[in-house]
PDB file of C-alpha atoms in Angstrom:
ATOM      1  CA  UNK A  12    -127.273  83.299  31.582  1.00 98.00           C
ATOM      2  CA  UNK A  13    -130.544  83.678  33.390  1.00 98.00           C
ATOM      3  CA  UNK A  14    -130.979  82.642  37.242  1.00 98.00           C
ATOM      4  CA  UNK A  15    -133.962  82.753  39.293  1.00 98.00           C
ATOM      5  CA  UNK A  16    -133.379  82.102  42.947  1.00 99.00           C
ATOM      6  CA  UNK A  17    -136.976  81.283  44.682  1.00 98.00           C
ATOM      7  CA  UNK A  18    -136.604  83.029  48.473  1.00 98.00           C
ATOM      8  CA  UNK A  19    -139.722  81.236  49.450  1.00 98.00           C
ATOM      9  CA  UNK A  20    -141.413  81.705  53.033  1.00 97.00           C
ATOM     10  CA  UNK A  21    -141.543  78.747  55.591  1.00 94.00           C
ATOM     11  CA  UNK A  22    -144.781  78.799  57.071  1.00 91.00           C
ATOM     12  CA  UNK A  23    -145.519  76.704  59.800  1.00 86.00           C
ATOM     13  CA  UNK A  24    -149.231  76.725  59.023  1.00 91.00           C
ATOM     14  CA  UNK A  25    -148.759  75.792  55.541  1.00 95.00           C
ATOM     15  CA  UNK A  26    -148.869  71.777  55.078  1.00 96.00           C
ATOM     16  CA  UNK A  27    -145.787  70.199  53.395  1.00 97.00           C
ATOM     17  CA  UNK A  28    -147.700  68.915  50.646  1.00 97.00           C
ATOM     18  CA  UNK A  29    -149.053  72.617  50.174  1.00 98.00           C
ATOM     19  CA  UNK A  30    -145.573  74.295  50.102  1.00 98.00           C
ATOM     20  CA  UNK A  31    -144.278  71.629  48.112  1.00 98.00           C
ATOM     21  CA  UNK A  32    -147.214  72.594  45.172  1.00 98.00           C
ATOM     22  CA  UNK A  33    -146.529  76.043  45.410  1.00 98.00           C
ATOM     23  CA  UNK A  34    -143.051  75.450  45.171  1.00 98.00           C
ATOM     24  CA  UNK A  35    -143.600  73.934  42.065  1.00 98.00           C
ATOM     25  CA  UNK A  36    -145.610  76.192  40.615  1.00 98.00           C
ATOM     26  CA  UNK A  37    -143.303  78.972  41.379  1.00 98.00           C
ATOM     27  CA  UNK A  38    -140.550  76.917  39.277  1.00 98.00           C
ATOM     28  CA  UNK A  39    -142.519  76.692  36.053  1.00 98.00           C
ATOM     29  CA  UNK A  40    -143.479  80.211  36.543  1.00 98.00           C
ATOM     30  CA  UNK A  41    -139.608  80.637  35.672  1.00 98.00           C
ATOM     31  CA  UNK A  42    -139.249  79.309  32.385  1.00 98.00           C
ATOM     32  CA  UNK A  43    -137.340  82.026  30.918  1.00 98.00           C
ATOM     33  CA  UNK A  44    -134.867  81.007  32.850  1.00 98.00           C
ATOM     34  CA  UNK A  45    -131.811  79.292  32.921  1.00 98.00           C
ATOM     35  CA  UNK A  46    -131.031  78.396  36.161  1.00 99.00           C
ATOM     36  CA  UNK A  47    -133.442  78.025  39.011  1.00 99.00           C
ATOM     37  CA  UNK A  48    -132.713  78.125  42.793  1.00 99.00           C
ATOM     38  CA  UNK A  49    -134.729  77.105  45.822  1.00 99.00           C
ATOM     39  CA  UNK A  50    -133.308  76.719  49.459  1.00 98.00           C
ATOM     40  CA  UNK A  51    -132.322  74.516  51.940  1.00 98.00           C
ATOM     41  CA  UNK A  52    -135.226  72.240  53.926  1.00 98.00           C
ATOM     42  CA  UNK A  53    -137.986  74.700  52.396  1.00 98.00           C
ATOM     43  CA  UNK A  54    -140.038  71.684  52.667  1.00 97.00           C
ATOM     44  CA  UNK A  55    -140.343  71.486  56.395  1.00 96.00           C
ATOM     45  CA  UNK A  56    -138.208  74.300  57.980  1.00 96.00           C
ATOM     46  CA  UNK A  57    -134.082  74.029  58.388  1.00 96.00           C
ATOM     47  CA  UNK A  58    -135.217  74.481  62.401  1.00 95.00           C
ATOM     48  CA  UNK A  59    -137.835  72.726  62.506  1.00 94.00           C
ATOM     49  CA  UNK A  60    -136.067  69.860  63.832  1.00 95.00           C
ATOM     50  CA  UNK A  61    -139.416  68.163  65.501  1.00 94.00           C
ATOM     51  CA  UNK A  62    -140.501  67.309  62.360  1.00 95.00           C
ATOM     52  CA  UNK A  63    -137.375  66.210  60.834  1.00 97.00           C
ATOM     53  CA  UNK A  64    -138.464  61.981  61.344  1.00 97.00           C
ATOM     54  CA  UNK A  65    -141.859  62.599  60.786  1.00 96.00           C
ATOM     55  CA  UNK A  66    -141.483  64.288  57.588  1.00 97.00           C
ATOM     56  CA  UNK A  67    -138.018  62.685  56.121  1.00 98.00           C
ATOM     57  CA  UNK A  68    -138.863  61.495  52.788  1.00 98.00           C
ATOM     58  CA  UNK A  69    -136.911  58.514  50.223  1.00 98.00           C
ATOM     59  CA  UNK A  70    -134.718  60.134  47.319  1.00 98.00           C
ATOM     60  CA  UNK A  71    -137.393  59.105  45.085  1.00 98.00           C
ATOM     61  CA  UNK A  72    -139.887  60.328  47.567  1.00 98.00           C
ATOM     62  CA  UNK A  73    -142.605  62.971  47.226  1.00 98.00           C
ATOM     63  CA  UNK A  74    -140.389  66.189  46.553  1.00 98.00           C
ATOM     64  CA  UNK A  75    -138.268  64.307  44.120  1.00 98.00           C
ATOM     65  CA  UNK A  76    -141.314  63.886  41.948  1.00 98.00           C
ATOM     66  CA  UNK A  77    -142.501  67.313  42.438  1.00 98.00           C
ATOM     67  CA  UNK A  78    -139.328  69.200  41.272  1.00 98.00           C
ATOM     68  CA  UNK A  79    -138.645  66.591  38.596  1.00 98.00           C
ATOM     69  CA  UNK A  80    -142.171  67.444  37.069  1.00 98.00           C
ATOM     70  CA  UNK A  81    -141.734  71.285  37.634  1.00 98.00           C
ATOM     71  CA  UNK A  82    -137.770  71.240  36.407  1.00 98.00           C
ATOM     72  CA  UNK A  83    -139.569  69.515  32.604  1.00 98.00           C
ATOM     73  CA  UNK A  84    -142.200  71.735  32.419  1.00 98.00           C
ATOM     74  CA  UNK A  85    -140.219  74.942  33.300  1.00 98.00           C
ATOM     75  CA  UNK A  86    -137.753  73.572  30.496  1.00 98.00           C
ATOM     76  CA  UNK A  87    -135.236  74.601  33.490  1.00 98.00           C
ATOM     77  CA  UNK A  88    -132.285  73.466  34.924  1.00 99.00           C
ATOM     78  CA  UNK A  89    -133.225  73.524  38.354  1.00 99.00           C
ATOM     79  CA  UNK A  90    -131.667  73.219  42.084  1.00 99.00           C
ATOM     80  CA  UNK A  91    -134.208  72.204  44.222  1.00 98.00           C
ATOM     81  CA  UNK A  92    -133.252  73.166  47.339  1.00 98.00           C
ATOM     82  CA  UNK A  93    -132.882  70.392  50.186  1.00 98.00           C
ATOM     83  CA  UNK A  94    -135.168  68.246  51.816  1.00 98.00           C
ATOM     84  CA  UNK A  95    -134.657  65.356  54.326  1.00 98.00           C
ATOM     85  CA  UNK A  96    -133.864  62.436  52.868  1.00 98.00           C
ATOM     86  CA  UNK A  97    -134.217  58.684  54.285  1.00 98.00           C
ATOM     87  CA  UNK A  98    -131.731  56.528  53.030  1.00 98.00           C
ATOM     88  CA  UNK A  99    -132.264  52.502  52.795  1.00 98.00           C
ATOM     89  CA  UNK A 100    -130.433  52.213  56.142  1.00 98.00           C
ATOM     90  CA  UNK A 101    -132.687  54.776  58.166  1.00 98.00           C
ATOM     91  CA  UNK A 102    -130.110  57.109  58.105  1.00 98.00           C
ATOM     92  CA  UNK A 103    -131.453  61.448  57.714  1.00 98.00           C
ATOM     93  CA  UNK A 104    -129.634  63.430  55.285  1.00 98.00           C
ATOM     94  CA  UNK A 105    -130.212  66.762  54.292  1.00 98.00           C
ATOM     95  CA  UNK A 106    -130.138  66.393  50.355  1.00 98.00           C
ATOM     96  CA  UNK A 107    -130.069  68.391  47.693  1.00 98.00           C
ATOM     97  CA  UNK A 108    -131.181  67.219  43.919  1.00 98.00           C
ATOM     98  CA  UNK A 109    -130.527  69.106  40.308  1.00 99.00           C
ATOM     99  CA  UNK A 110    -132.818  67.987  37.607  1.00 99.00           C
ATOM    100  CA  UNK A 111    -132.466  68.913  33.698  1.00 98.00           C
ATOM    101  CA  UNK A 112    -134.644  70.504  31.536  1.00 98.00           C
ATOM    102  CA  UNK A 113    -136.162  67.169  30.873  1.00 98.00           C
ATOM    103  CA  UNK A 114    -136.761  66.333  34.095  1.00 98.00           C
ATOM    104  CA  UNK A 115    -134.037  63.821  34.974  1.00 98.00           C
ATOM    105  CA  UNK A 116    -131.763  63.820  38.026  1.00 98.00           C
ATOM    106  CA  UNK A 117    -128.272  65.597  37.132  1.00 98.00           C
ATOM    107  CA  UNK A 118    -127.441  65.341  40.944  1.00 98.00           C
ATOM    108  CA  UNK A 119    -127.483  64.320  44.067  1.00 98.00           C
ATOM    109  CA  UNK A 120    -125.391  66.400  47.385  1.00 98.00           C
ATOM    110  CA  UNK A 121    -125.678  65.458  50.999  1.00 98.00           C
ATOM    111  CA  UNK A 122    -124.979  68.238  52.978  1.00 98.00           C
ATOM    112  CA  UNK A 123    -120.982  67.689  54.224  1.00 98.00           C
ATOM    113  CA  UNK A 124    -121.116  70.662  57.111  1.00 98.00           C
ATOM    114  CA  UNK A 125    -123.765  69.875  59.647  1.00 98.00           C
ATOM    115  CA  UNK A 126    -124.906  72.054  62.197  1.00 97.00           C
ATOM    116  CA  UNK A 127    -126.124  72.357  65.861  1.00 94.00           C
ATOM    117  CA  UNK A 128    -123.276  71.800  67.787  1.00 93.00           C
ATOM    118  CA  UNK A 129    -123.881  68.273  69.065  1.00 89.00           C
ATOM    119  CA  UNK A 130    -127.500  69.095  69.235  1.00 90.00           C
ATOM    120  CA  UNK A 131    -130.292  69.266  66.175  1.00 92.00           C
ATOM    121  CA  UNK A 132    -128.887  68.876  62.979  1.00 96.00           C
ATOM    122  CA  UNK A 133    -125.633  67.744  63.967  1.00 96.00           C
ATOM    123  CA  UNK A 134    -126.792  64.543  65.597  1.00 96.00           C
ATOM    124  CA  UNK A 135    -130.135  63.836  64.083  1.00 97.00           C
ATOM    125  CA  UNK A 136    -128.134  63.401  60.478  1.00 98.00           C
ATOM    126  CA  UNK A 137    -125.596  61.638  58.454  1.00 98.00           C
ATOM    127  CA  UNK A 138    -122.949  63.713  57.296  1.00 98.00           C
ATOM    128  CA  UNK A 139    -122.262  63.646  53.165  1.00 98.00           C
ATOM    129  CA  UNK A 140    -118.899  62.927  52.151  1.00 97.00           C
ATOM    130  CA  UNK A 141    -118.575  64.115  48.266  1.00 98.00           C
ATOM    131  CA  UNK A 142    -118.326  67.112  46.826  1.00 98.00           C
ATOM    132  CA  UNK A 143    -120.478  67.589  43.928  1.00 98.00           C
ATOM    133  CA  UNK A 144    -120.536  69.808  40.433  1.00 98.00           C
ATOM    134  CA  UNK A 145    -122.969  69.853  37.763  1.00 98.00           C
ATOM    135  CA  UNK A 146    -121.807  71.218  34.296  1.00 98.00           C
ATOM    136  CA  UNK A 147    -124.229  72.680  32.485  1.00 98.00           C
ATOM    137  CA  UNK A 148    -124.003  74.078  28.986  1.00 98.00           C
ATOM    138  CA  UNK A 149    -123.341  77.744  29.958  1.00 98.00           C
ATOM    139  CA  UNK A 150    -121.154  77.124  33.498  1.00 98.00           C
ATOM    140  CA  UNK A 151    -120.471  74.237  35.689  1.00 98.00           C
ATOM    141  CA  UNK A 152    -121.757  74.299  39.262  1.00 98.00           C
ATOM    142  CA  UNK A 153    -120.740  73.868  42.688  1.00 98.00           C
ATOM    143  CA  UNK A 154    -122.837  72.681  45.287  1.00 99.00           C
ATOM    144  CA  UNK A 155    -123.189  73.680  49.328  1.00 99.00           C
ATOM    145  CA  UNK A 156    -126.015  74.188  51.817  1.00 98.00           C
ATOM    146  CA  UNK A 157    -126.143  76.857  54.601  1.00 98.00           C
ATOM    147  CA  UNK A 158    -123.330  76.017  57.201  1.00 98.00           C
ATOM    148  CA  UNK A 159    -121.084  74.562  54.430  1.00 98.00           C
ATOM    149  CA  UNK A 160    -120.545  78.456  53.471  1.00 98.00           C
ATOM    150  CA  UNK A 161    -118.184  78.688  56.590  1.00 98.00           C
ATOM    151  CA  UNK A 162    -115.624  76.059  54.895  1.00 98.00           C
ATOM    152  CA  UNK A 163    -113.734  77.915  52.574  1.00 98.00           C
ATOM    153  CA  UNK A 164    -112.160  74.334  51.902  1.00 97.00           C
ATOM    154  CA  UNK A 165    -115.092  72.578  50.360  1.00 98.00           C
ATOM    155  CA  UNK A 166    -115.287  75.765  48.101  1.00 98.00           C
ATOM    156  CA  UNK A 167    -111.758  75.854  46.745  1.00 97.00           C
ATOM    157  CA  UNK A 168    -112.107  71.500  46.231  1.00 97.00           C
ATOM    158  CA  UNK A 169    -115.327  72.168  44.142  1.00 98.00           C
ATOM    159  CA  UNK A 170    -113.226  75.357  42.151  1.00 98.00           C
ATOM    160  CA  UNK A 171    -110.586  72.480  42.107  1.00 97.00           C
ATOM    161  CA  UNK A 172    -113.270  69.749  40.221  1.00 98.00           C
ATOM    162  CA  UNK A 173    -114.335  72.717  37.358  1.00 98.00           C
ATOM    163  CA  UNK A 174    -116.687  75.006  39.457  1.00 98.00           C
ATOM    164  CA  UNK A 175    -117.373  77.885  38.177  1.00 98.00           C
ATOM    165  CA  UNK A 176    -120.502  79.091  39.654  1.00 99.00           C
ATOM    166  CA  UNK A 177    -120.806  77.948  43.926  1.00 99.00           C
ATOM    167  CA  UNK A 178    -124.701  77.649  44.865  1.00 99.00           C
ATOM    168  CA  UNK A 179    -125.144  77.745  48.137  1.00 99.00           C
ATOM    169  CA  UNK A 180    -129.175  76.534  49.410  1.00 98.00           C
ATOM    170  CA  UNK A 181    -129.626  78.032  53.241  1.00 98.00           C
ATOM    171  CA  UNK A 182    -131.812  78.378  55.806  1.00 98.00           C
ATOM    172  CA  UNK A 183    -129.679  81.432  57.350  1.00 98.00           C
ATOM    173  CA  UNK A 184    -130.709  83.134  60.965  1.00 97.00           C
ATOM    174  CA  UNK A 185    -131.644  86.947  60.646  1.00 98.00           C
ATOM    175  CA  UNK A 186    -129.355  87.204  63.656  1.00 97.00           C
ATOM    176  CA  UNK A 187    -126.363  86.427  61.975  1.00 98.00           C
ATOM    177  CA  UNK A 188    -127.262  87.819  58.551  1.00 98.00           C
ATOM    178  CA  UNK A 189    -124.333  90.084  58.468  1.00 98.00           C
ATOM    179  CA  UNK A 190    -122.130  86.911  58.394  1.00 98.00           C
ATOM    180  CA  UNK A 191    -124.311  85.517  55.254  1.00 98.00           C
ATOM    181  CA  UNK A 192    -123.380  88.713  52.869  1.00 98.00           C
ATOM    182  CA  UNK A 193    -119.783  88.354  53.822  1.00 98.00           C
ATOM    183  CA  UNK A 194    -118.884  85.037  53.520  1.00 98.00           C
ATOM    184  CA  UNK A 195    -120.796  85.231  50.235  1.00 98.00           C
ATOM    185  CA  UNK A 196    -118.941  88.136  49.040  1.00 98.00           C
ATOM    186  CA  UNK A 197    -115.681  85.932  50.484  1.00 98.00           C
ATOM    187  CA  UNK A 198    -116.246  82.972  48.370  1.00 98.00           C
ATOM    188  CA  UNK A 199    -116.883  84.792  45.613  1.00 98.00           C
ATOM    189  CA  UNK A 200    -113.686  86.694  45.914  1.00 98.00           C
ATOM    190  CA  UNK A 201    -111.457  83.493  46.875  1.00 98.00           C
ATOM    191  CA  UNK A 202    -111.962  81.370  44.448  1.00 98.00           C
ATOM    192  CA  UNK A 203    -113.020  84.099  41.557  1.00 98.00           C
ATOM    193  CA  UNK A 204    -116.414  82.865  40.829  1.00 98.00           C
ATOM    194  CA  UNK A 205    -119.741  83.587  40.820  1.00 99.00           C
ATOM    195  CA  UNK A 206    -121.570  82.916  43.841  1.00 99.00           C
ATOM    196  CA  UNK A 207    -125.964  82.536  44.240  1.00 99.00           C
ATOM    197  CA  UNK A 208    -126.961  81.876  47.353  1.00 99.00           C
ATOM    198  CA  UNK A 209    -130.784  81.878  48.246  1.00 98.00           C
ATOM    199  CA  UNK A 210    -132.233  81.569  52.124  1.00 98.00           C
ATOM    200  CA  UNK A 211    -135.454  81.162  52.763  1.00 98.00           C
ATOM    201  CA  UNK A 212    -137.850  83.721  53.982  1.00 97.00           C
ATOM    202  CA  UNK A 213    -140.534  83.733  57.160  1.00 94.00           C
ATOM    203  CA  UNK A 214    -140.045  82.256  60.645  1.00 93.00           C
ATOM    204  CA  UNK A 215    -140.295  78.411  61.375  1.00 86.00           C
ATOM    205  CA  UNK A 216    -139.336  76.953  64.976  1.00 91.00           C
ATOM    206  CA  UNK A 217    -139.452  80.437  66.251  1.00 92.00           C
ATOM    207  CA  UNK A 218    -135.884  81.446  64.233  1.00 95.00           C
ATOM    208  CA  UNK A 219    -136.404  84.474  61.918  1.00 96.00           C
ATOM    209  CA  UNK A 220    -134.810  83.988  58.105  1.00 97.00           C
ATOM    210  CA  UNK A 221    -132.226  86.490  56.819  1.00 98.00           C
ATOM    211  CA  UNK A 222    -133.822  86.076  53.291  1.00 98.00           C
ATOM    212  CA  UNK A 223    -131.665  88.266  51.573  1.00 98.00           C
ATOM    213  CA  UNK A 224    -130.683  86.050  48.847  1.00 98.00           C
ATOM    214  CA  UNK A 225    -127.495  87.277  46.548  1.00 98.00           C
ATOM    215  CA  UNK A 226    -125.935  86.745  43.522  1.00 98.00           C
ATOM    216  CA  UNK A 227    -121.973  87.987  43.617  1.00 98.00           C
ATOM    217  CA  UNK A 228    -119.686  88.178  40.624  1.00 98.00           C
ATOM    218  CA  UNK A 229    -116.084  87.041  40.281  1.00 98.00           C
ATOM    219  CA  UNK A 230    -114.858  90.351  41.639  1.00 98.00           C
ATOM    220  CA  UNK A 231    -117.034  90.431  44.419  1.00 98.00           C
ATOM    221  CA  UNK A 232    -119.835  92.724  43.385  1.00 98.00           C
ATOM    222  CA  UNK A 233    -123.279  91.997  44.251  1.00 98.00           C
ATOM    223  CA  UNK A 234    -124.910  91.852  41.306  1.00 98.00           C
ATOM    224  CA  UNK A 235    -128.819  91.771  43.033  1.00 98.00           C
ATOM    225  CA  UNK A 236    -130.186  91.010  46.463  1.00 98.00           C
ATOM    226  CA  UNK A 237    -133.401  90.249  48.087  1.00 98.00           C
ATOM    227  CA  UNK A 238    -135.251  91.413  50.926  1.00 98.00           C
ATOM    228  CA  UNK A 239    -136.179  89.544  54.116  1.00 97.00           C
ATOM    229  CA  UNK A 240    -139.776  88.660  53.020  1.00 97.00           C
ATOM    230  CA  UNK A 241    -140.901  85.969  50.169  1.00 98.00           C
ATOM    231  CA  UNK A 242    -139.374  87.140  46.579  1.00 98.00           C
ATOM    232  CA  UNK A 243    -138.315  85.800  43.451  1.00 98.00           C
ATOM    233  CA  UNK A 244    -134.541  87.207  42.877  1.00 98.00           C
ATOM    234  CA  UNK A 245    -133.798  87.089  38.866  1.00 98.00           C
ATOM    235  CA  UNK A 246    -130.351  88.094  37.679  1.00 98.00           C
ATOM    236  CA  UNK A 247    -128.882  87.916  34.378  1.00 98.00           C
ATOM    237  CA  UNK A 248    -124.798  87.511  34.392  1.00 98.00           C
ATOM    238  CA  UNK A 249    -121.846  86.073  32.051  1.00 98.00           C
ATOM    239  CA  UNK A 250    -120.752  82.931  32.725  1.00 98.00           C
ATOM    240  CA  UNK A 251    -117.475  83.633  30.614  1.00 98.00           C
ATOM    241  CA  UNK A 252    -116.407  86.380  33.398  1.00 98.00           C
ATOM    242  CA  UNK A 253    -114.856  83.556  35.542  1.00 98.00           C
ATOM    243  CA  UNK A 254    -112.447  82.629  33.102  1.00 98.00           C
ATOM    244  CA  UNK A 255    -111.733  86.501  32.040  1.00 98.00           C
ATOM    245  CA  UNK A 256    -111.327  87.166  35.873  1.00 98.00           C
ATOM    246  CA  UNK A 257    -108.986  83.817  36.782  1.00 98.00           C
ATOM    247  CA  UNK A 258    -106.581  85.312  33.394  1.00 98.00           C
ATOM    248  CA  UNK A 259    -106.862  88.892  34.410  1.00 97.00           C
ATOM    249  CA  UNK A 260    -106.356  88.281  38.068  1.00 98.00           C
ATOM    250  CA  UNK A 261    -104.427  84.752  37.807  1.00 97.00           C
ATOM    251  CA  UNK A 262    -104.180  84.625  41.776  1.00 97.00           C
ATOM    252  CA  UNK A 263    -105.156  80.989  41.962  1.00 96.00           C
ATOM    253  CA  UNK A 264    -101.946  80.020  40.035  1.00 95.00           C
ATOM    254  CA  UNK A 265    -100.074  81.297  43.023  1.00 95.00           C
ATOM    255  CA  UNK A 266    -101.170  78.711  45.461  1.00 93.00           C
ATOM    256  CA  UNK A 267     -98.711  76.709  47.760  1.00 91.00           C
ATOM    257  CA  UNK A 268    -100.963  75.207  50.485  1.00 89.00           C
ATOM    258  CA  UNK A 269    -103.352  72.548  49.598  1.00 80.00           C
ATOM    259  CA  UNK A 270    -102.169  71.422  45.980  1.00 72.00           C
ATOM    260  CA  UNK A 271    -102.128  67.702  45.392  1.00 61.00           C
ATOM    261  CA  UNK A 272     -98.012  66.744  45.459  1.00 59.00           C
ATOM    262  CA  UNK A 273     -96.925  66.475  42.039  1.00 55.00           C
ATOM    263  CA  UNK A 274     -96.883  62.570  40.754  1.00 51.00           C
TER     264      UNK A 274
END
């Protein structure tokens, strides 16, 4: 299987509508592949909080269209990312949408883990409640944006509902980037599965991006990673490793916290 993970810059001088084009047109540039990944709020900036009301779109808003467009004529399964979402009741979410190949929605994830500490994020939006997987014809995914990464729990409930492969969309600090790799590398491990998680690149509300997008394999290897500045991360993997790795290695058999009581 073929993923391309899209580590595209926020620039605050570049219009929404503009990044949202170029987005686009970095998508279809992907059509060999498989899989393609963009990050979390790439749209307007996961600090860029200011801009949040102004620039908080419907589901079936502007980016919605975009990505659905791009996703068909790629011929791509494609993550695109997060974006602010207004729901019907006024309410922000920070939403992430899979498309098919064809273009139509596969799935929908509001972001469960919200951060800020009682300040940006964390009070400006609505909190999602479901965990979501999409199962595609090679693996089935496992969605999560940025913070969410810290919650081993949602993780091991998406491994739970089929997950094989845990994409994670961020908008990571540089100042904490060590703390990105590991918890990658930690998910990865945990719940033997692949992990691809793609940040975005630049600086927006004055925060520097870690970048450094990173695909890890069952075992924990990184298998690629980016840089700090805009890049296009492509990795090729084997989707069949999971299962090889879970019978190999059969650690999540011997779980005793956290299983479901027997009926």
């Amino acid at each position: 299987m073929r993923a391309s993970l899209i580590q595209i810059a926020v620039d605050p001088d570049e219009s929404v509508e503009a990044r949202r084009q170029r987005a686009a047109s970095l998508v279809v540039a992907q059509r060999d592949s498989d899989l393609v990944v963009l990050p979390e709020l790439w749209p307007v900036g996961a600090f860029a909080y200011t801009v949040f009301e102004e620039e908080a779109e419907p589901l079936r808003g502007p980016t919605h269209e975009v990505m659905a467009k791009a996703a068909a004529e790629a011929g791509v399964w494609l993550h695109a990312g997060s974006f602010v979402e207004r729901a019907p009741d006024g309410t922000l979410y920070n939403t992430t949408l899979v498309f098919a190949p064809d273009g139509g929605r596969s799935a929908v994830y509001r972001k469960i883990h919200r951060f800020g500490f009682d300040k940006g994020e964390a009070v400006m939006m609505g909190a999602g409640e479901e965990l979501v997987t999409v199962a595609l014809p090679q693996t089935t995914l496992g969605l999560a944006t940025c913070y969410d990464l810290r919650f081993p729990e949602q993780f091991r409930g998406l491994v739970d509902a089929g997950a094989e492969t845990l994409v994670v969309a961020a908008g990571w600090p540089e100042r904490r980037r060590a703390h990105w790799t590991l918890l990658a590398q930690a998910r990865a491990v945990e719940n033997q599965a692949y992990v691809l998680a793609v940040g975005t690149a630049g600086t927006h509300a004055d925060i520097a991006q870690a970048g450094h997008s990173i695909v890890v394999d069952p075992w924990g290897e990184v298998l690629a990673e980016a840089g700090s500045d805009e890049e296009i991360l492509t990795v090729e993997f084997d989707p069949g490793k999971v299962g090889a790795t879970r019978e190999q290695f059969p650690a999540l058999k011997d779980r005793r916290l956290g299983l479901a009581p027997p009926s």
